[in-house]
Every structure is written in structure tokens, then in C-alpha cells.
Amino acid sequence: MDVFSYFNYWVVIALMMLGFYIVIARGNLVKKLIGLNIFQTSVFILYISAGKVSGGAAPILADGIALYSNPLPHVLILTAIVVGIATTSVGLALVVRIHAAYGSVEEDEILEQDAPC
Amino acid sequence: MEWVGNICLFIGSFLLLTGALGFLRFRDFYARIHACGITETLATGFILLGLFLHSDAVLPQIKLVMILLFVLFSSPTASHALAKAAWNAGVRPRDSDGVRLPLPPSDQ
Amino acid sequence: MLALTVVVILLVMLVALARAFTAPNVFDRVLAANLFGTKTVLLIAALSYLSGSPDHLDIAVVYALINFISVIGVLRVTEWRREQRQNAVEE
Amino acid sequence: MLSLLVATAVALIRVRGLLASIMLTSVYGLLSASFFVIMDAVDVAFTEAAVGAGVSPLLLLLTVAIVGRKEAAPAQGRRAAMPILLVTVTGALLIIGTLDMPPFGAADAPVHQHVAPYYLEQSGGEIGIPNVVTSVLASYRAYDTLGEVLVIFTAGVAVILALAPPGQRGSFRLDDSSATPFVPNTIVQVVSKLLIPFMLLFACYVQFHGEYGPGGGFQAGVIFASGIILYGLLYGLPTVCRAIPPPVVEVLAAVGVLIYGLTGVLSLLGGSSFLDYGVFADDPVTAQHIGIVCIELGVGITVAAVIITIYYAFARQQERGRS
């Protein structure tokens, strides 16, 4: 079996895990959102890799091309990217509000302030 | 036409490499901007010109000219803004021995 | 020749990326990112000719625009910080 | 290429300080967009270039300008070991999972067996536009896209709600337009003044060329918005608010969704199903064309307006922090 045929998927998993690691191991909320972004991109890459056909062309119909890549993942991911930025910005807005309320964006410090209640 | 394009591409690639070399080797921030900014504009010009000569279709050529115009406008501006921001933030050039030059009197 | 150009661009991108990781201060990082961005523009343009699909040139145009915007954005933020510090000193 | 992506992600973990991380995020966006080009996903690359390398770092930057760029040291010792263990185990499990997947690029993988061949073979005749991605997005799966546009709209509303100062009614107005001293930066401002019209024009080209090449409402909206954001960054929030008043943008966001929805309702009134464009003209291909143009316009307006609104909300917060 060809090892390289799975290389893309492994990279996706590596990226996903790196993003995951940032999300759970870093206390800074902005950094967590960056990690979430990486996680998200890894999913995009997974979909796009799945849609690729070796030797295929971009799915824009033209004469003389018989093999196209799969357009469906492209549609899904295209909208997902824009939705992703919209949700990220909601997250960032919440971070700004948290900063206004607690004066910090570090998870530990926020938890400390909450503890006595 | 094809071989003229190839020569342009070659010159462009060579300039890119020199720029990258300067970017790595120069010890001073402003020298590095100098290495990147100048070679970048020229190399981009040559490579885009080379690509221009490689095609016959008109629409891609128009797009290439657009890219070239954008790069010609934006790249020096970005270099300028970068140098200005660095200067304002207190990054100072070094002389040939690697010693930081003092602040000019007007800035103190 | 096109292939050689693509290889050279990739090499320079690699250099810029390595520099962006190890840069000593913010401005070096911005410079590296800027270099990386312009090289991406060239890479996409060259790749679109290599694969014979000039549609990709649109993407190169977008890159050229976006790259400029993000450099300016970073620089504005550093300037704001400087203003803040100056205001703090004055008060 | 992919290895470079991983390297960037690793560097992102190691780098402390948020400004540096954001620079790397921008590089990461560019890299993944180049990867999408190589994978033939031109439309996706378009979007990712505008979003991943442009708008999302800008929003992160604005946030960092508000909350400060310091980052605490990561946890040491036993607390640090736990996430690493968790991540390694999950990663290993997923890798075992991939072994059952079809090899990369195989044309006979299950993904390519079901609806995709239908789209590729029929859309040329049924919809009559070359870009299959656009015809799937705006015609076959228009209902999905409507949902996504609504999500974006809702996100815009959520950001406005989250960042509105207490007691505010209606759209915000800048109360202290003279309060922020603005440092002029002549060269950059002049060059940007030259570039911004081209940017907006290019966004319109992307909007209406989306049927023939890569592009469409989503991309055009993002590019348009980033042109406006550049203007705002260089000339300050008051200037850009005078050029494009926030209430207008907020209304436009709703109008975009409305255009989309009305297209669907009109097709209902014409006697066919929701978002089935067959009723707009006698010739089905022309009808599809009209429907797709309407929908893409709605998408473009919404996306541009929502991103500009989000930018306004963040920038105003930042200006308040400064004064």
C-alpha cells in the first residue's frame, strides 16, 4: 500500500490535534480562538482533500476536459469559511466583553475572580 | 516571444534569490527592508513580464497587468509604512560594526 | 523555465517562513510575512500558467490586495499601542 | 506544502505574544489557500485568501488592540502533561481511523459516486453556467445556502448585541468625533486612496463573474468589506462612518437576506417550489440565470454588510478604549 496516499489525512489529523492542543492547553482566550481556527481549517483541508481527483481539473466546465474534481465539498467549505469567520467574530466579541467585565482574558485569572461566589 | 519570456523569468528568479539572501544575511532591520523591498519590486516585475510573454490570451494578460500595478503600488508603500513604524517604535540602524547608532538630535 | 521559477519561489517562501518563525521582533515578522505574501502572489500566478488554467489569476489579484491590507493593519495596531503609551506618559 | 502548514501550526503553539501569533495566522491562511489552489478548489481558495489571510487576522488584531497583547506563560508540569496525553491519544485513534479511508485522489472513492457526477454532467445543460460550484451553491443547494446566509446575519446581530454599550437604543452614533487625534500617514493614505476604488471594482467583478470563473457573492462580499476596512484603518472610524453610515449597513445586511428570501417566495407565488427558479422565464436556462444572479446579489450584500458591521462594532470599542 502506498503510504503517501494517506499523507493528507495524517496532516489533517496533525493540524486538528495541534489546534485542539492550543484550545485546551492555553489559557488566553484569544489564543484559544486561534487554535479553534486551526482546528476549523483542518476540517476544510479534509473535505477538499476528499474532493480531489488525481488528474482532475477545477470544476469549471470547459471544452476538452473530461475529469473534474468533486464540486460538492467545495460548495460546503466555501460557505463554511464565511460562516466560520462570522462565528469567530462572535467569539471575539465575547472575549472583548469578558475583558471589559473581568479586566483579563486569561482563563485562570477569570476563574480566580469567580471562585468566591 | 517564448524565449524572451524565459529570460525574464530567469532574471526574476535570480533577483528573488538575491533578495532572500540579503533578507537572511543582513544584520540590520533597515538593510533587510532594503534587500526585500527593492528586489521584490523588480523581481515581481520581471516574473510577471515573463508570464505575460508566455500567453496569448488577452484576459489573463490584463489580469497580469493589474497584479503588476497593484504590486508596484502596494509593495513600496508597505515597505515605507513598515520602515516608518519601526523607526517610530525605536528600532535604530546599526553601523558596520553592529553597534546601534544613536538617536538623531531631532528625535530626542 | 516556468517550473524552475516555481521552485525558486517556493524556496524563497520557505526562507521567509523560517524567518517569520525566528524573527527577533514584530517588524521583522511583518517583513517576513509581507515577503511571504508577495511570493504567494507570484506562486499562484506561475502555477496557473504551469497548469494552463488562467482562471487562477483572479486569486493572485485577491492575494495582492489582501496582503497589503494585512500589513497595514498590523502596523496600525502597533501605532495605536505607541499612542496609548504616549498618552499614559503625558498623564 | 502541507508540511509547511504543520510547521506553521507548531510555531503557533510555541510563539508567545498574541501579535506574533496573529502574523502567523495570516501566513497560515495564505498557505492553506495555496493548498486549496493546488487541490483545484479555486472558489474555496478565493474565499480562504480573503477570509483566512485578510479579514480574520484583522479582527483578531482589533481584539488584541482592545485587550492587550500579553499572554501568560503556559502551564508547566502535571497540568501541561494532561492535554498532551489527551491529544496524542485522540490523534492516534483518528490515524487508525484513516486506514480505512480510500486513498487520496482516487476517482472511485465513495464521495465521487453519488450526487457529484450528476452535478458535473447535468448542470451544464440544466443551469447553463460553467462554474459548477456556483450552480450547486445557488441552485441545487440554494436552501442550504439560505441557511448559511441566515447564520452569518445572526452572527452580525450577535456581535452588535454583545458590543453595544448599555442603554444604547438604535444604531450607534459616534458621539466624540473630535476626541481622537489622528496621526496622518500621507504616503500610505494616498496610495490606498488609489487602490481602494480598484478593490471595490474588483469585488463587483468577482460578484458578477462568479458564474463563469471562480467567485460569487461570498467572496465578493468579503473583498468589498476588506476594502472598506482598509479605508477605516487609515482614515479613522469617523471618516468611514461618514462615508458609509452604520445604520445603512445594518439595514443592508437585512436587505440582502430579504432579497434571497423574496426570490424564494416569488418562485412560490409563481406556482413552483421554494427557490425553484423555473418560473422566472420561459426558457429554463435563462430562468436559472436570473435566480442565481438575484441570490448571489443577496449573499454578497449580506456578507459585505455583516463584516463591515462587525468591523464597526470592534473599531468603536477600540476607539473608546483609546480615548
GROMACS .gro file of C-alpha atoms in nm, chain A residues 6-90:
model
   85
    6TYR     CA    1  -0.279   0.882   0.337
    7PHE     CA    2  -0.038   1.169   0.391
    8ASN     CA    3  -0.305   1.434   0.350
    9TYR     CA    4  -0.531   1.276   0.606
   10TRP     CA    5  -0.248   1.248   0.855
   11VAL     CA    6  -0.160   1.611   0.810
   12VAL     CA    7  -0.524   1.696   0.871
   13ILE     CA    8  -0.515   1.498   1.193
   14ALA     CA    9  -0.188   1.658   1.300
   15LEU     CA   10  -0.332   2.005   1.239
   16MET     CA   11  -0.653   1.917   1.413
   17MET     CA   12  -0.467   1.792   1.717
   18LEU     CA   13  -0.241   2.098   1.724
   19GLY     CA   14  -0.548   2.322   1.720
   20PHE     CA   15  -0.711   2.107   1.985
   21TYR     CA   16  -0.398   2.132   2.197
   22ILE     CA   17  -0.397   2.510   2.177
   23VAL     CA   18  -0.762   2.519   2.274
   24ILE     CA   19  -0.725   2.304   2.584
   25ALA     CA   20  -0.373   2.389   2.697
   26ARG     CA   21  -0.358   2.765   2.653
   27GLY     CA   22  -0.529   2.992   2.899
   28ASN     CA   23  -0.552   3.302   2.681
   29LEU     CA   24  -0.895   3.328   2.525
   30VAL     CA   25  -0.774   3.494   2.204
   31LYS     CA   26  -0.518   3.218   2.163
   32LYS     CA   27  -0.790   2.963   2.214
   33LEU     CA   28  -0.984   3.118   1.927
   34ILE     CA   29  -0.674   3.100   1.707
   35GLY     CA   30  -0.648   2.731   1.797
   36LEU     CA   31  -1.012   2.686   1.710
   37ASN     CA   32  -0.939   2.846   1.373
   38ILE     CA   33  -0.664   2.595   1.306
   39PHE     CA   34  -0.895   2.314   1.401
   40GLN     CA   35  -1.153   2.451   1.161
   41THR     CA   36  -0.905   2.483   0.875
   42SER     CA   37  -0.802   2.122   0.925
   43VAL     CA   38  -1.161   2.018   0.862
   44PHE     CA   39  -1.164   2.231   0.547
   45ILE     CA   40  -0.849   2.060   0.426
   46LEU     CA   41  -1.001   1.720   0.496
   47TYR     CA   42  -1.306   1.798   0.283
   48ILE     CA   43  -1.107   1.947   0.000
   49SER     CA   44  -0.865   1.653   0.000
   50ALA     CA   45  -1.160   1.418  -0.020
   51GLY     CA   46  -1.294   1.609  -0.318
   52LYS     CA   47  -0.972   1.596  -0.516
   53VAL     CA   48  -0.948   1.355  -0.805
   54SER     CA   49  -0.598   1.285  -0.933
   55GLY     CA   50  -0.563   1.440  -1.276
   56GLY     CA   51  -0.891   1.623  -1.239
   57ALA     CA   52  -0.938   1.989  -1.322
   58ALA     CA   53  -1.110   2.263  -1.128
   59PRO     CA   54  -1.488   2.221  -1.155
   60ILE     CA   55  -1.542   2.494  -1.411
   61LEU     CA   56  -1.688   2.340  -1.721
   62ALA     CA   57  -1.473   2.381  -2.030
   63ASP     CA   58  -1.432   2.204  -2.356
   64GLY     CA   59  -1.184   1.923  -2.374
   65ILE     CA   60  -1.172   1.840  -2.005
   66ALA     CA   61  -1.321   1.506  -1.906
   67LEU     CA   62  -1.226   1.474  -1.540
   68TYR     CA   63  -1.321   1.730  -1.277
   69SER     CA   64  -1.268   1.741  -0.906
   70ASN     CA   65  -1.576   1.694  -0.694
   71PRO     CA   66  -1.759   2.029  -0.664
   72LEU     CA   67  -1.974   1.937  -0.367
   73PRO     CA   68  -1.705   1.966  -0.094
   74HIS     CA   69  -1.604   2.297  -0.245
   75VAL     CA   70  -1.955   2.433  -0.204
   76LEU     CA   71  -1.978   2.313   0.154
   77ILE     CA   72  -1.640   2.452   0.255
   78LEU     CA   73  -1.680   2.781   0.075
   79THR     CA   74  -1.983   2.866   0.282
   80ALA     CA   75  -1.826   2.712   0.592
   81ILE     CA   76  -1.530   2.950   0.570
   82VAL     CA   77  -1.750   3.258   0.567
   83VAL     CA   78  -1.973   3.119   0.840
   84GLY     CA   79  -1.653   3.039   1.031
   85ILE     CA   80  -1.534   3.399   1.025
   86ALA     CA   81  -1.877   3.515   1.136
   87THR     CA   82  -1.880   3.279   1.435
   88THR     CA   83  -1.519   3.362   1.517
   89SER     CA   84  -1.611   3.726   1.534
   90VAL     CA   85  -1.893   3.645   1.774
   0.00000   0.00000   0.00000
